[in-house]
Amino acid sequence: MTLLEKLNQDMKQAMKNKDKDTLSVIRMVKASLQNEAIKLGKESLSEDEEITILSREVKQRKDSLQEFKSAEREDLVQKLENEINILQEYMPKQLTDEELEAVVQSTILEVNATSKKDMGKVMSAIMPKVKGKADGSQINKLVQKQLSNE
């Protein structure tokens, strides 16, 4: 089942359940997917492209969440946390800290990184491996930690 099919199915269920929040998030994601397909001039997107868009949607909400927390807007914080939870259901299973650390270590060995100067090389090699399965800032911290230990 493609992501679009799953979204359509869940959208129907949300309508039946009168779940306005879920319905709203699904409609936003579907619109983002369709806009991206139009922008790329494609009939449908690859799974990789879909994950990229979902990741972008989650990242935007997480960034906004930080802003709302610092502005002490609890009403908006709650709404965004709910949206993030809904979006997470469509994302690939997230890697555990141990799995992520193992990927970081193996990638550092692959590219022969020895210092923080090699940070960009490591990040560009690791991101395609963990696309949608881990947060970029978390990966960045792990890579910095690993490179500073060596």
mmCIF file with all atom_site columns, C-alpha atoms in Angstrom:
data_model
loop_
_atom_site.group_PDB
_atom_site.id
_atom_site.type_symbol
_atom_site.label_atom_id
_atom_site.label_alt_id
_atom_site.label_comp_id
_atom_site.label_asym_id
_atom_site.label_entity_id
_atom_site.label_seq_id
_atom_site.pdbx_PDB_ins_code
_atom_site.Cartn_x
_atom_site.Cartn_y
_atom_site.Cartn_z
_atom_site.occupancy
_atom_site.B_iso_or_equiv
_atom_site.pdbx_formal_charge
_atom_site.auth_seq_id
_atom_site.auth_comp_id
_atom_site.auth_asym_id
_atom_site.auth_atom_id
_atom_site.pdbx_PDB_model_num
ATOM 1   C CA . MET A 1 1   ? 0.000   0.000  0.000   1.00 0.00 ? 1   MET A CA 1
ATOM 2   C CA . THR A 1 2   ? 1.467   3.337  -1.033  1.00 0.00 ? 2   THR A CA 1
ATOM 3   C CA . LEU A 1 3   ? 1.561   6.304  1.298   1.00 0.00 ? 3   LEU A CA 1
ATOM 4   C CA . LEU A 1 4   ? -1.126  8.094  -0.706  1.00 0.00 ? 4   LEU A CA 1
ATOM 5   C CA . GLU A 1 5   ? -3.444  5.064  -0.479  1.00 0.00 ? 5   GLU A CA 1
ATOM 6   C CA . LYS A 1 6   ? -2.867  4.846  3.273   1.00 0.00 ? 6   LYS A CA 1
ATOM 7   C CA . LEU A 1 7   ? -3.537  8.577  3.649   1.00 0.00 ? 7   LEU A CA 1
ATOM 8   C CA . ASN A 1 8   ? -6.777  8.276  1.671   1.00 0.00 ? 8   ASN A CA 1
ATOM 9   C CA . GLN A 1 9   ? -7.891  5.312  3.769   1.00 0.00 ? 9   GLN A CA 1
ATOM 10  C CA . ASP A 1 10  ? -7.042  7.082  7.035   1.00 0.00 ? 10  ASP A CA 1
ATOM 11  C CA . MET A 1 11  ? -8.733  10.247 5.791   1.00 0.00 ? 11  MET A CA 1
ATOM 12  C CA . LYS A 1 12  ? -11.983 8.363  5.242   1.00 0.00 ? 12  LYS A CA 1
ATOM 13  C CA . GLN A 1 13  ? -11.698 6.851  8.713   1.00 0.00 ? 13  GLN A CA 1
ATOM 14  C CA . ALA A 1 14  ? -11.026 10.265 10.256  1.00 0.00 ? 14  ALA A CA 1
ATOM 15  C CA . MET A 1 15  ? -14.117 11.623 8.515   1.00 0.00 ? 15  MET A CA 1
ATOM 16  C CA . LYS A 1 16  ? -16.223 8.769  9.880   1.00 0.00 ? 16  LYS A CA 1
ATOM 17  C CA . ASN A 1 17  ? -14.807 9.321  13.366  1.00 0.00 ? 17  ASN A CA 1
ATOM 18  C CA . LYS A 1 18  ? -15.251 13.110 13.068  1.00 0.00 ? 18  LYS A CA 1
ATOM 19  C CA . ASP A 1 19  ? -11.576 13.503 14.021  1.00 0.00 ? 19  ASP A CA 1
ATOM 20  C CA . LYS A 1 20  ? -10.917 17.021 12.741  1.00 0.00 ? 20  LYS A CA 1
ATOM 21  C CA . ASP A 1 21  ? -7.282  17.180 13.869  1.00 0.00 ? 21  ASP A CA 1
ATOM 22  C CA . THR A 1 22  ? -6.234  13.998 12.068  1.00 0.00 ? 22  THR A CA 1
ATOM 23  C CA . LEU A 1 23  ? -8.253  14.967 9.020   1.00 0.00 ? 23  LEU A CA 1
ATOM 24  C CA . SER A 1 24  ? -6.575  18.368 8.881   1.00 0.00 ? 24  SER A CA 1
ATOM 25  C CA . VAL A 1 25  ? -3.055  16.901 9.126   1.00 0.00 ? 25  VAL A CA 1
ATOM 26  C CA . ILE A 1 26  ? -3.765  14.252 6.484   1.00 0.00 ? 26  ILE A CA 1
ATOM 27  C CA . ARG A 1 27  ? -5.135  16.864 4.100   1.00 0.00 ? 27  ARG A CA 1
ATOM 28  C CA . MET A 1 28  ? -2.042  19.026 4.627   1.00 0.00 ? 28  MET A CA 1
ATOM 29  C CA . VAL A 1 29  ? 0.292   16.104 3.935   1.00 0.00 ? 29  VAL A CA 1
ATOM 30  C CA . LYS A 1 30  ? -1.665  15.063 0.852   1.00 0.00 ? 30  LYS A CA 1
ATOM 31  C CA . ALA A 1 31  ? -1.500  18.630 -0.453  1.00 0.00 ? 31  ALA A CA 1
ATOM 32  C CA . SER A 1 32  ? 2.269   18.725 0.146   1.00 0.00 ? 32  SER A CA 1
ATOM 33  C CA . LEU A 1 33  ? 2.713   15.420 -1.697  1.00 0.00 ? 33  LEU A CA 1
ATOM 34  C CA . GLN A 1 34  ? 0.582   16.549 -4.618  1.00 0.00 ? 34  GLN A CA 1
ATOM 35  C CA . ASN A 1 35  ? 2.326   19.935 -4.818  1.00 0.00 ? 35  ASN A CA 1
ATOM 36  C CA . GLU A 1 36  ? 5.724   18.250 -4.887  1.00 0.00 ? 36  GLU A CA 1
ATOM 37  C CA . ALA A 1 37  ? 4.593   15.854 -7.636  1.00 0.00 ? 37  ALA A CA 1
ATOM 38  C CA . ILE A 1 38  ? 3.359   18.806 -9.689  1.00 0.00 ? 38  ILE A CA 1
ATOM 39  C CA . LYS A 1 39  ? 6.585   20.721 -9.051  1.00 0.00 ? 39  LYS A CA 1
ATOM 40  C CA . LEU A 1 40  ? 8.659   17.745 -10.216 1.00 0.00 ? 40  LEU A CA 1
ATOM 41  C CA . GLY A 1 41  ? 6.307   17.126 -13.145 1.00 0.00 ? 41  GLY A CA 1
ATOM 42  C CA . LYS A 1 42  ? 5.561   13.552 -12.080 1.00 0.00 ? 42  LYS A CA 1
ATOM 43  C CA . GLU A 1 43  ? 2.369   11.553 -11.863 1.00 0.00 ? 43  GLU A CA 1
ATOM 44  C CA . SER A 1 44  ? 3.421   10.044 -8.529  1.00 0.00 ? 44  SER A CA 1
ATOM 45  C CA . LEU A 1 45  ? 6.355   10.303 -6.156  1.00 0.00 ? 45  LEU A CA 1
ATOM 46  C CA . SER A 1 46  ? 8.833   7.597  -5.189  1.00 0.00 ? 46  SER A CA 1
ATOM 47  C CA . GLU A 1 47  ? 8.813   6.275  -1.646  1.00 0.00 ? 47  GLU A CA 1
ATOM 48  C CA . ASP A 1 48  ? 12.059  8.142  -1.005  1.00 0.00 ? 48  ASP A CA 1
ATOM 49  C CA . GLU A 1 49  ? 10.522  11.428 -2.141  1.00 0.00 ? 49  GLU A CA 1
ATOM 50  C CA . GLU A 1 50  ? 7.451   10.813 0.024   1.00 0.00 ? 50  GLU A CA 1
ATOM 51  C CA . ILE A 1 51  ? 9.641   10.240 3.080   1.00 0.00 ? 51  ILE A CA 1
ATOM 52  C CA . THR A 1 52  ? 11.553  13.444 2.318   1.00 0.00 ? 52  THR A CA 1
ATOM 53  C CA . ILE A 1 53  ? 8.305   15.425 2.289   1.00 0.00 ? 53  ILE A CA 1
ATOM 54  C CA . LEU A 1 54  ? 7.038   13.781 5.481   1.00 0.00 ? 54  LEU A CA 1
ATOM 55  C CA . SER A 1 55  ? 10.362  14.532 7.166   1.00 0.00 ? 55  SER A CA 1
ATOM 56  C CA . ARG A 1 56  ? 10.110  18.155 6.050   1.00 0.00 ? 56  ARG A CA 1
ATOM 57  C CA . GLU A 1 57  ? 6.582   18.428 7.490   1.00 0.00 ? 57  GLU A CA 1
ATOM 58  C CA . VAL A 1 58  ? 7.701   16.963 10.827  1.00 0.00 ? 58  VAL A CA 1
ATOM 59  C CA . LYS A 1 59  ? 10.770  19.211 10.950  1.00 0.00 ? 59  LYS A CA 1
ATOM 60  C CA . GLN A 1 60  ? 8.681   22.327 10.272  1.00 0.00 ? 60  GLN A CA 1
ATOM 61  C CA . ARG A 1 61  ? 6.368   21.445 13.130  1.00 0.00 ? 61  ARG A CA 1
ATOM 62  C CA . LYS A 1 62  ? 9.240   20.685 15.499  1.00 0.00 ? 62  LYS A CA 1
ATOM 63  C CA . ASP A 1 63  ? 10.822  24.041 14.689  1.00 0.00 ? 63  ASP A CA 1
ATOM 64  C CA . SER A 1 64  ? 7.508   25.815 15.305  1.00 0.00 ? 64  SER A CA 1
ATOM 65  C CA . LEU A 1 65  ? 7.071   23.827 18.504  1.00 0.00 ? 65  LEU A CA 1
ATOM 66  C CA . GLN A 1 66  ? 10.305  25.271 19.915  1.00 0.00 ? 66  GLN A CA 1
ATOM 67  C CA . GLU A 1 67  ? 9.168   28.782 19.021  1.00 0.00 ? 67  GLU A CA 1
ATOM 68  C CA . PHE A 1 68  ? 5.779   28.300 20.679  1.00 0.00 ? 68  PHE A CA 1
ATOM 69  C CA . LYS A 1 69  ? 7.361   26.813 23.793  1.00 0.00 ? 69  LYS A CA 1
ATOM 70  C CA . SER A 1 70  ? 9.673   29.770 24.172  1.00 0.00 ? 70  SER A CA 1
ATOM 71  C CA . ALA A 1 71  ? 6.690   32.109 23.669  1.00 0.00 ? 71  ALA A CA 1
ATOM 72  C CA . GLU A 1 72  ? 4.750   30.080 26.279  1.00 0.00 ? 72  GLU A CA 1
ATOM 73  C CA . ARG A 1 73  ? 1.853   29.395 23.903  1.00 0.00 ? 73  ARG A CA 1
ATOM 74  C CA . GLU A 1 74  ? 0.638   26.147 25.491  1.00 0.00 ? 74  GLU A CA 1
ATOM 75  C CA . ASP A 1 75  ? -2.498  26.017 23.316  1.00 0.00 ? 75  ASP A CA 1
ATOM 76  C CA . LEU A 1 76  ? -0.390  25.917 20.149  1.00 0.00 ? 76  LEU A CA 1
ATOM 77  C CA . VAL A 1 77  ? 2.223   23.625 21.701  1.00 0.00 ? 77  VAL A CA 1
ATOM 78  C CA . GLN A 1 78  ? -0.445  20.991 22.406  1.00 0.00 ? 78  GLN A CA 1
ATOM 79  C CA . LYS A 1 79  ? -1.850  21.278 18.863  1.00 0.00 ? 79  LYS A CA 1
ATOM 80  C CA . LEU A 1 80  ? 1.586   20.898 17.250  1.00 0.00 ? 80  LEU A CA 1
ATOM 81  C CA . GLU A 1 81  ? 2.552   17.949 19.442  1.00 0.00 ? 81  GLU A CA 1
ATOM 82  C CA . ASN A 1 82  ? -0.653  16.239 18.334  1.00 0.00 ? 82  ASN A CA 1
ATOM 83  C CA . GLU A 1 83  ? 0.153   16.964 14.661  1.00 0.00 ? 83  GLU A CA 1
ATOM 84  C CA . ILE A 1 84  ? 3.691   15.598 15.069  1.00 0.00 ? 84  ILE A CA 1
ATOM 85  C CA . ASN A 1 85  ? 2.307   12.396 16.625  1.00 0.00 ? 85  ASN A CA 1
ATOM 86  C CA . ILE A 1 86  ? -0.095  11.955 13.703  1.00 0.00 ? 86  ILE A CA 1
ATOM 87  C CA . LEU A 1 87  ? 2.701   12.511 11.163  1.00 0.00 ? 87  LEU A CA 1
ATOM 88  C CA . GLN A 1 88  ? 5.003   10.059 12.965  1.00 0.00 ? 88  GLN A CA 1
ATOM 89  C CA . GLU A 1 89  ? 2.535   7.266  12.156  1.00 0.00 ? 89  GLU A CA 1
ATOM 90  C CA . TYR A 1 90  ? 3.409   7.625  8.462   1.00 0.00 ? 90  TYR A CA 1
ATOM 91  C CA . MET A 1 91  ? 7.162   7.872  8.952   1.00 0.00 ? 91  MET A CA 1
ATOM 92  C CA . PRO A 1 92  ? 9.432   4.819  8.797   1.00 0.00 ? 92  PRO A CA 1
ATOM 93  C CA . LYS A 1 93  ? 10.255  3.213  12.127  1.00 0.00 ? 93  LYS A CA 1
ATOM 94  C CA . GLN A 1 94  ? 12.801  5.422  13.901  1.00 0.00 ? 94  GLN A CA 1
ATOM 95  C CA . LEU A 1 95  ? 16.223  4.004  14.716  1.00 0.00 ? 95  LEU A CA 1
ATOM 96  C CA . THR A 1 96  ? 17.077  3.455  18.354  1.00 0.00 ? 96  THR A CA 1
ATOM 97  C CA . ASP A 1 97  ? 20.025  5.345  19.848  1.00 0.00 ? 97  ASP A CA 1
ATOM 98  C CA . GLU A 1 98  ? 22.150  2.180  19.732  1.00 0.00 ? 98  GLU A CA 1
ATOM 99  C CA . GLU A 1 99  ? 21.321  1.489  16.061  1.00 0.00 ? 99  GLU A CA 1
ATOM 100 C CA . LEU A 1 100 ? 22.026  5.096  15.168  1.00 0.00 ? 100 LEU A CA 1
ATOM 101 C CA . GLU A 1 101 ? 25.346  5.063  16.995  1.00 0.00 ? 101 GLU A CA 1
ATOM 102 C CA . ALA A 1 102 ? 26.355  1.912  15.115  1.00 0.00 ? 102 ALA A CA 1
ATOM 103 C CA . VAL A 1 103 ? 25.513  3.546  11.767  1.00 0.00 ? 103 VAL A CA 1
ATOM 104 C CA . VAL A 1 104 ? 27.483  6.655  12.735  1.00 0.00 ? 104 VAL A CA 1
ATOM 105 C CA . GLN A 1 105 ? 30.538  4.609  13.766  1.00 0.00 ? 105 GLN A CA 1
ATOM 106 C CA . SER A 1 106 ? 30.507  2.484  10.607  1.00 0.00 ? 106 SER A CA 1
ATOM 107 C CA . THR A 1 107 ? 30.109  5.571  8.401   1.00 0.00 ? 107 THR A CA 1
ATOM 108 C CA . ILE A 1 108 ? 33.021  7.320  10.135  1.00 0.00 ? 108 ILE A CA 1
ATOM 109 C CA . LEU A 1 109 ? 35.182  4.261  9.406   1.00 0.00 ? 109 LEU A CA 1
ATOM 110 C CA . GLU A 1 110 ? 33.917  4.097  5.786   1.00 0.00 ? 110 GLU A CA 1
ATOM 111 C CA . VAL A 1 111 ? 34.930  7.660  4.966   1.00 0.00 ? 111 VAL A CA 1
ATOM 112 C CA . ASN A 1 112 ? 38.085  7.521  7.113   1.00 0.00 ? 112 ASN A CA 1
ATOM 113 C CA . ALA A 1 113 ? 37.067  10.540 9.154   1.00 0.00 ? 113 ALA A CA 1
ATOM 114 C CA . THR A 1 114 ? 39.563  11.526 11.809  1.00 0.00 ? 114 THR A CA 1
ATOM 115 C CA . SER A 1 115 ? 38.584  14.977 13.023  1.00 0.00 ? 115 SER A CA 1
ATOM 116 C CA . LYS A 1 116 ? 35.768  17.502 13.111  1.00 0.00 ? 116 LYS A CA 1
ATOM 117 C CA . LYS A 1 117 ? 37.053  18.801 9.773   1.00 0.00 ? 117 LYS A CA 1
ATOM 118 C CA . ASP A 1 118 ? 35.553  15.656 8.230   1.00 0.00 ? 118 ASP A CA 1
ATOM 119 C CA . MET A 1 119 ? 32.106  16.435 9.634   1.00 0.00 ? 119 MET A CA 1
ATOM 120 C CA . GLY A 1 120 ? 30.607  17.359 6.236   1.00 0.00 ? 120 GLY A CA 1
ATOM 121 C CA . LYS A 1 121 ? 31.981  14.228 4.606   1.00 0.00 ? 121 LYS A CA 1
ATOM 122 C CA . VAL A 1 122 ? 30.473  12.015 7.320   1.00 0.00 ? 122 VAL A CA 1
ATOM 123 C CA . MET A 1 123 ? 27.107  13.807 7.312   1.00 0.00 ? 123 MET A CA 1
ATOM 124 C CA . SER A 1 124 ? 26.753  13.591 3.525   1.00 0.00 ? 124 SER A CA 1
ATOM 125 C CA . ALA A 1 125 ? 27.527  9.871  3.649   1.00 0.00 ? 125 ALA A CA 1
ATOM 126 C CA . ILE A 1 126 ? 25.229  9.095  6.579   1.00 0.00 ? 126 ILE A CA 1
ATOM 127 C CA . MET A 1 127 ? 22.081  11.040 5.689   1.00 0.00 ? 127 MET A CA 1
ATOM 128 C CA . PRO A 1 128 ? 20.986  8.844  2.753   1.00 0.00 ? 128 PRO A CA 1
ATOM 129 C CA . LYS A 1 129 ? 21.366  5.757  4.975   1.00 0.00 ? 129 LYS A CA 1
ATOM 130 C CA . VAL A 1 130 ? 19.059  7.036  7.714   1.00 0.00 ? 130 VAL A CA 1
ATOM 131 C CA . LYS A 1 131 ? 16.668  9.156  5.641   1.00 0.00 ? 131 LYS A CA 1
ATOM 132 C CA . GLY A 1 132 ? 13.438  9.561  7.569   1.00 0.00 ? 132 GLY A CA 1
ATOM 133 C CA . LYS A 1 133 ? 14.576  7.159  10.276  1.00 0.00 ? 133 LYS A CA 1
ATOM 134 C CA . ALA A 1 134 ? 16.366  9.664  12.501  1.00 0.00 ? 134 ALA A CA 1
ATOM 135 C CA . ASP A 1 135 ? 16.448  13.360 13.260  1.00 0.00 ? 135 ASP A CA 1
ATOM 136 C CA . GLY A 1 136 ? 19.266  15.271 11.561  1.00 0.00 ? 136 GLY A CA 1
ATOM 137 C CA . SER A 1 137 ? 20.198  17.231 14.665  1.00 0.00 ? 137 SER A CA 1
ATOM 138 C CA . GLN A 1 138 ? 20.475  14.017 16.667  1.00 0.00 ? 138 GLN A CA 1
ATOM 139 C CA . ILE A 1 139 ? 22.766  12.539 14.009  1.00 0.00 ? 139 ILE A CA 1
ATOM 140 C CA . ASN A 1 140 ? 24.830  15.733 13.964  1.00 0.00 ? 140 ASN A CA 1
ATOM 141 C CA . LYS A 1 141 ? 25.370  15.552 17.742  1.00 0.00 ? 141 LYS A CA 1
ATOM 142 C CA . LEU A 1 142 ? 26.388  11.882 17.569  1.00 0.00 ? 142 LEU A CA 1
ATOM 143 C CA . VAL A 1 143 ? 28.846  12.510 14.730  1.00 0.00 ? 143 VAL A CA 1
ATOM 144 C CA . GLN A 1 144 ? 30.407  15.445 16.592  1.00 0.00 ? 144 GLN A CA 1
ATOM 145 C CA . LYS A 1 145 ? 30.699  13.343 19.733  1.00 0.00 ? 145 LYS A CA 1
ATOM 146 C CA . GLN A 1 146 ? 32.319  10.461 17.852  1.00 0.00 ? 146 GLN A CA 1
ATOM 147 C CA . LEU A 1 147 ? 34.749  12.714 15.977  1.00 0.00 ? 147 LEU A CA 1
ATOM 148 C CA . SER A 1 148 ? 35.816  14.578 19.118  1.00 0.00 ? 148 SER A CA 1
ATOM 149 C CA . ASN A 1 149 ? 36.597  11.259 20.862  1.00 0.00 ? 149 ASN A CA 1
ATOM 150 C CA . GLU A 1 150 ? 38.975  10.160 18.130  1.00 0.00 ? 150 GLU A CA 1
#
